Amino acid sequence: MSKPTPFVDDYLAYLLARSSKLVSEQFHAQVKATGLNVNYWRILASLSDGDGLSLNQLNERVLFNQPTLSKLVARMESEGLLERIKGEKDKRSILIYITPQGRQLVNQLLAKAKWHEAEVLAKYSHAQQELLKDMLRQLISALEN
Amino acid sequence: MSKPTPFVDDYLAYLLARSSKLVSEQFHAQVKATGLNVNYWRILASLSDGDGLSLNQLNERVLFNQPTLSKLVARMESEGLLERIKGEKDKRSILIYITPQGRQLVNQLLAKAKWHEAEVLAKYSHAQQELLKDMLRQLISALEN
DNA sequence: CAAATATATATTCCATTTCATATATTATAA
DNA sequence: TTATAATATATGAAATGGAATATATATTTG
């Protein structure tokens, strides 16, 4: 009788957390090497293909807490990476834009990120890569309601 | 011409982080409802099918930082959930065991966790579930070296 | 074997995150 | 309309997490 599979190795939440952490950590080392805060990278990447999101909308993507994101965005503005503009239609909201400086930074990192992803996925066929991503996308949209 | 897929929605690290967070968060709400710290749950679950791990070994599973885990384990011991025993063979090491009280707690949560996972995966066939998990396990072992 | 190096865990100090709540604005109801 | 509730973001005190380092024990080297 061989040992049963340990709980965590068959537990989806654990497999996701572990693979997520392993994949991210490798790349985050590269981000840190450029001197950038990892959270800044996540925020810039989330804004990279369409800024002008409100804080809440951005938060739905980056999945921080609202106060955490609020403070990060304020810091990033003070460092010249983002700009915050009060909403015209709804004056409670703050719309967030990438500055040229932030854009330059994120563009460099996007290229590195794609390169890193290619490395991670090198052993998989294109079909397999898409299968994995599709399953994750399905999971996400199911959980978002 | 339709919009291209946003970067993040095609980026593996993001898909993993997002799905991980969404899956975990749902269950963590249940954990918190029982009054337990989420990190405690992660530690107990990691020990659930074989305790007596050293701090380092445990850390390889839970993927915290060593000082963070060290502090958490100390707190959990003071709250009666774990026991720390100095290694016989290597006296630098600390072996970590679940107390009966900790065991009772984790057993309840393991049952809930499995139930929650079943819900999350309900829409997938058994074969698909295994496919997803296998791909994640492969990814993990490739990244661990 | 003694000295030097490596390893396992703990601790300290500081930056960041979180919880609860405040403020400002908008939407709804009476 | 005015009062009430809801929503978006900000803020402050307290808890948490991380980087650097300390301590204790083991291993290696000359």
PDB file of N, CA and C in Angstrom, chain A residues 7-55:
ATOM      1  N   PHE A   7      -3.086  15.753   1.033  1.00  0.00           N
ATOM      2  CA  PHE A   7      -4.213  16.646   0.760  1.00  0.00           C
ATOM      3  C   PHE A   7      -3.844  17.778  -0.189  1.00  0.00           C
ATOM      4  N   VAL A   8      -2.811  18.535   0.182  1.00  0.00           N
ATOM      5  CA  VAL A   8      -2.544  19.743  -0.593  1.00  0.00           C
ATOM      6  C   VAL A   8      -2.188  19.474  -2.051  1.00  0.00           C
ATOM      7  N   ASP A   9      -1.556  18.333  -2.317  1.00  0.00           N
ATOM      8  CA  ASP A   9      -1.158  18.076  -3.700  1.00  0.00           C
ATOM      9  C   ASP A   9      -2.318  17.707  -4.601  1.00  0.00           C
ATOM     10  N   ASP A  10      -3.478  17.563  -4.013  1.00  0.00           N
ATOM     11  CA  ASP A  10      -4.655  17.296  -4.831  1.00  0.00           C
ATOM     12  C   ASP A  10      -5.705  18.389  -4.654  1.00  0.00           C
ATOM     13  N   TYR A  11      -5.294  19.477  -4.034  1.00  0.00           N
ATOM     14  CA  TYR A  11      -6.253  20.524  -3.692  1.00  0.00           C
ATOM     15  C   TYR A  11      -6.038  21.703  -4.637  1.00  0.00           C
ATOM     16  N   LEU A  12      -7.082  21.974  -5.409  1.00  0.00           N
ATOM     17  CA  LEU A  12      -6.950  22.985  -6.466  1.00  0.00           C
ATOM     18  C   LEU A  12      -6.428  24.322  -5.960  1.00  0.00           C
ATOM     19  N   ALA A  13      -6.988  24.802  -4.849  1.00  0.00           N
ATOM     20  CA  ALA A  13      -6.580  26.114  -4.354  1.00  0.00           C
ATOM     21  C   ALA A  13      -5.079  26.135  -4.059  1.00  0.00           C
ATOM     22  N   TYR A  14      -4.598  25.028  -3.542  1.00  0.00           N
ATOM     23  CA  TYR A  14      -3.171  24.944  -3.245  1.00  0.00           C
ATOM     24  C   TYR A  14      -2.346  24.893  -4.523  1.00  0.00           C
ATOM     25  N   LEU A  15      -2.775  24.084  -5.470  1.00  0.00           N
ATOM     26  CA  LEU A  15      -2.020  23.986  -6.725  1.00  0.00           C
ATOM     27  C   LEU A  15      -1.967  25.339  -7.436  1.00  0.00           C
ATOM     28  N   LEU A  16      -3.063  26.061  -7.378  1.00  0.00           N
ATOM     29  CA  LEU A  16      -3.077  27.384  -7.999  1.00  0.00           C
ATOM     30  C   LEU A  16      -2.161  28.343  -7.255  1.00  0.00           C
ATOM     31  N   ALA A  17      -2.258  28.348  -5.933  1.00  0.00           N
ATOM     32  CA  ALA A  17      -1.437  29.271  -5.145  1.00  0.00           C
ATOM     33  C   ALA A  17       0.040  28.985  -5.356  1.00  0.00           C
ATOM     34  N   ARG A  18       0.361  27.722  -5.363  1.00  0.00           N
ATOM     35  CA  ARG A  18       1.765  27.334  -5.482  1.00  0.00           C
ATOM     36  C   ARG A  18       2.327  27.656  -6.860  1.00  0.00           C
ATOM     37  N   SER A  19       1.584  27.285  -7.894  1.00  0.00           N
ATOM     38  CA  SER A  19       2.083  27.557  -9.239  1.00  0.00           C
ATOM     39  C   SER A  19       2.127  29.063  -9.477  1.00  0.00           C
ATOM     40  N   SER A  20       1.121  29.758  -8.990  1.00  0.00           N
ATOM     41  CA  SER A  20       1.118  31.207  -9.133  1.00  0.00           C
ATOM     42  C   SER A  20       2.349  31.822  -8.493  1.00  0.00           C
ATOM     43  N   LYS A  21       2.600  31.399  -7.276  1.00  0.00           N
ATOM     44  CA  LYS A  21       3.736  31.973  -6.559  1.00  0.00           C
ATOM     45  C   LYS A  21       5.059  31.651  -7.257  1.00  0.00           C
ATOM     46  N   LEU A  22       5.198  30.412  -7.711  1.00  0.00           N
ATOM     47  CA  LEU A  22       6.450  30.026  -8.363  1.00  0.00           C
ATOM     48  C   LEU A  22       6.666  30.787  -9.663  1.00  0.00           C
ATOM     49  N   VAL A  23       5.611  30.873 -10.462  1.00  0.00           N
ATOM     50  CA  VAL A  23       5.746  31.595 -11.733  1.00  0.00           C
ATOM     51  C   VAL A  23       6.050  33.065 -11.483  1.00  0.00           C
ATOM     52  N   SER A  24       5.275  33.671 -10.592  1.00  0.00           N
ATOM     53  CA  SER A  24       5.447  35.105 -10.360  1.00  0.00           C
ATOM     54  C   SER A  24       6.801  35.423  -9.771  1.00  0.00           C
ATOM     55  N   GLU A  25       7.207  34.606  -8.809  1.00  0.00           N
ATOM     56  CA  GLU A  25       8.428  34.917  -8.090  1.00  0.00           C
ATOM     57  C   GLU A  25       9.630  35.053  -9.024  1.00  0.00           C
ATOM     58  N   GLN A  26       9.694  34.126  -9.961  1.00  0.00           N
ATOM     59  CA  GLN A  26      10.804  34.187 -10.914  1.00  0.00           C
ATOM     60  C   GLN A  26      10.833  35.529 -11.612  1.00  0.00           C
ATOM     61  N   PHE A  27       9.671  35.948 -12.096  1.00  0.00           N
ATOM     62  CA  PHE A  27       9.669  37.203 -12.838  1.00  0.00           C
ATOM     63  C   PHE A  27       9.841  38.399 -11.913  1.00  0.00           C
ATOM     64  N   HIS A  28       9.273  38.317 -10.743  1.00  0.00           N
ATOM     65  CA  HIS A  28       9.394  39.430  -9.811  1.00  0.00           C
ATOM     66  C   HIS A  28      10.850  39.726  -9.466  1.00  0.00           C
ATOM     67  N   ALA A  29      11.664  38.695  -9.491  1.00  0.00           N
ATOM     68  CA  ALA A  29      13.092  38.924  -9.270  1.00  0.00           C
ATOM     69  C   ALA A  29      13.631  39.855 -10.351  1.00  0.00           C
ATOM     70  N   GLN A  30      13.176  39.658 -11.583  1.00  0.00           N
ATOM     71  CA  GLN A  30      13.608  40.542 -12.666  1.00  0.00           C
ATOM     72  C   GLN A  30      13.080  41.964 -12.475  1.00  0.00           C
ATOM     73  N   VAL A  31      11.840  42.046 -11.990  1.00  0.00           N
ATOM     74  CA  VAL A  31      11.258  43.371 -11.767  1.00  0.00           C
ATOM     75  C   VAL A  31      12.056  44.119 -10.707  1.00  0.00           C
ATOM     76  N   LYS A  32      12.323  43.429  -9.615  1.00  0.00           N
ATOM     77  CA  LYS A  32      13.081  44.059  -8.533  1.00  0.00           C
ATOM     78  C   LYS A  32      14.458  44.496  -9.011  1.00  0.00           C
ATOM     79  N   ALA A  33      15.031  43.679  -9.898  1.00  0.00           N
ATOM     80  CA  ALA A  33      16.361  44.007 -10.413  1.00  0.00           C
ATOM     81  C   ALA A  33      16.355  45.340 -11.157  1.00  0.00           C
ATOM     82  N   THR A  34      15.216  45.704 -11.729  1.00  0.00           N
ATOM     83  CA  THR A  34      15.136  47.008 -12.385  1.00  0.00           C
ATOM     84  C   THR A  34      14.874  48.115 -11.371  1.00  0.00           C
ATOM     85  N   GLY A  35      14.708  47.756 -10.107  1.00  0.00           N
ATOM     86  CA  GLY A  35      14.487  48.753  -9.061  1.00  0.00           C
ATOM     87  C   GLY A  35      13.027  49.069  -8.826  1.00  0.00           C
ATOM     88  N   LEU A  36      12.134  48.357  -9.541  1.00  0.00           N
ATOM     89  CA  LEU A  36      10.715  48.671  -9.405  1.00  0.00           C
ATOM     90  C   LEU A  36      10.046  47.770  -8.375  1.00  0.00           C
ATOM     91  N   ASN A  37       9.185  48.375  -7.599  1.00  0.00           N
ATOM     92  CA  ASN A  37       8.295  47.681  -6.677  1.00  0.00           C
ATOM     93  C   ASN A  37       7.388  46.731  -7.466  1.00  0.00           C
ATOM     94  N   VAL A  38       7.221  45.518  -6.953  1.00  0.00           N
ATOM     95  CA  VAL A  38       6.424  44.526  -7.659  1.00  0.00           C
ATOM     96  C   VAL A  38       4.962  44.952  -7.813  1.00  0.00           C
ATOM     97  N   ASN A  39       4.438  45.590  -6.805  1.00  0.00           N
ATOM     98  CA  ASN A  39       3.051  46.045  -6.909  1.00  0.00           C
ATOM     99  C   ASN A  39       2.886  47.135  -7.965  1.00  0.00           C
ATOM    100  N   TYR A  40       3.908  47.957  -8.092  1.00  0.00           N
ATOM    101  CA  TYR A  40       3.873  48.964  -9.151  1.00  0.00           C
ATOM    102  C   TYR A  40       3.772  48.259 -10.511  1.00  0.00           C
ATOM    103  N   TRP A  41       4.555  47.234 -10.689  1.00  0.00           N
ATOM    104  CA  TRP A  41       4.508  46.478 -11.949  1.00  0.00           C
ATOM    105  C   TRP A  41       3.107  45.942 -12.202  1.00  0.00           C
ATOM    106  N   ARG A  42       2.503  45.369 -11.184  1.00  0.00           N
ATOM    107  CA  ARG A  42       1.185  44.786 -11.383  1.00  0.00           C
ATOM    108  C   ARG A  42       0.161  45.846 -11.773  1.00  0.00           C
ATOM    109  N   ILE A  43       0.278  46.999 -11.159  1.00  0.00           N
ATOM    110  CA  ILE A  43      -0.647  48.083 -11.456  1.00  0.00           C
ATOM    111  C   ILE A  43      -0.410  48.607 -12.865  1.00  0.00           C
ATOM    112  N   LEU A  44       0.841  48.834 -13.195  1.00  0.00           N
ATOM    113  CA  LEU A  44       1.148  49.346 -14.537  1.00  0.00           C
ATOM    114  C   LEU A  44       0.722  48.347 -15.605  1.00  0.00           C
ATOM    115  N   ALA A  45       0.977  47.071 -15.366  1.00  0.00           N
ATOM    116  CA  ALA A  45       0.592  46.064 -16.356  1.00  0.00           C
ATOM    117  C   ALA A  45      -0.920  46.050 -16.535  1.00  0.00           C
ATOM    118  N   SER A  46      -1.634  46.200 -15.446  1.00  0.00           N
ATOM    119  CA  SER A  46      -3.095  46.176 -15.528  1.00  0.00           C
ATOM    120  C   SER A  46      -3.651  47.376 -16.270  1.00  0.00           C
ATOM    121  N   LEU A  47      -2.906  48.459 -16.251  1.00  0.00           N
ATOM    122  CA  LEU A  47      -3.345  49.665 -16.950  1.00  0.00           C
ATOM    123  C   LEU A  47      -2.810  49.727 -18.370  1.00  0.00           C
ATOM    124  N   SER A  48      -1.908  48.788 -18.688  1.00  0.00           N
ATOM    125  CA  SER A  48      -1.113  48.961 -19.910  1.00  0.00           C
ATOM    126  C   SER A  48      -1.949  48.940 -21.181  1.00  0.00           C
ATOM    127  N   ASP A  49      -3.044  48.231 -21.163  1.00  0.00           N
ATOM    128  CA  ASP A  49      -3.810  48.197 -22.408  1.00  0.00           C
ATOM    129  C   ASP A  49      -5.147  48.889 -22.260  1.00  0.00           C
ATOM    130  N   GLY A  50      -5.125  49.989 -21.584  1.00  0.00           N
ATOM    131  CA  GLY A  50      -6.332  50.784 -21.432  1.00  0.00           C
ATOM    132  C   GLY A  50      -6.350  51.449 -20.073  1.00  0.00           C
ATOM    133  N   ASP A  51      -5.871  52.670 -20.000  1.00  0.00           N
ATOM    134  CA  ASP A  51      -5.901  53.333 -18.700  1.00  0.00           C
ATOM    135  C   ASP A  51      -7.150  54.208 -18.649  1.00  0.00           C
ATOM    136  N   GLY A  52      -7.188  55.107 -17.667  1.00  0.00           N
ATOM    137  CA  GLY A  52      -8.415  55.859 -17.467  1.00  0.00           C
ATOM    138  C   GLY A  52      -9.450  55.066 -16.682  1.00  0.00           C
ATOM    139  N   LEU A  53      -9.001  53.993 -16.054  1.00  0.00           N
ATOM    140  CA  LEU A  53      -9.896  53.231 -15.174  1.00  0.00           C
ATOM    141  C   LEU A  53     -10.048  53.972 -13.856  1.00  0.00           C
ATOM    142  N   SER A  54     -11.173  53.768 -13.215  1.00  0.00           N
ATOM    143  CA  SER A  54     -11.331  54.302 -11.866  1.00  0.00           C
ATOM    144  C   SER A  54     -10.589  53.393 -10.900  1.00  0.00           C
ATOM    145  N   LEU A  55     -10.389  53.888  -9.708  1.00  0.00           N
ATOM    146  CA  LEU A  55      -9.697  53.101  -8.703  1.00  0.00           C
ATOM    147  C   LEU A  55     -10.386  51.751  -8.500  1.00  0.00           C
TER     148      LEU A  55
END
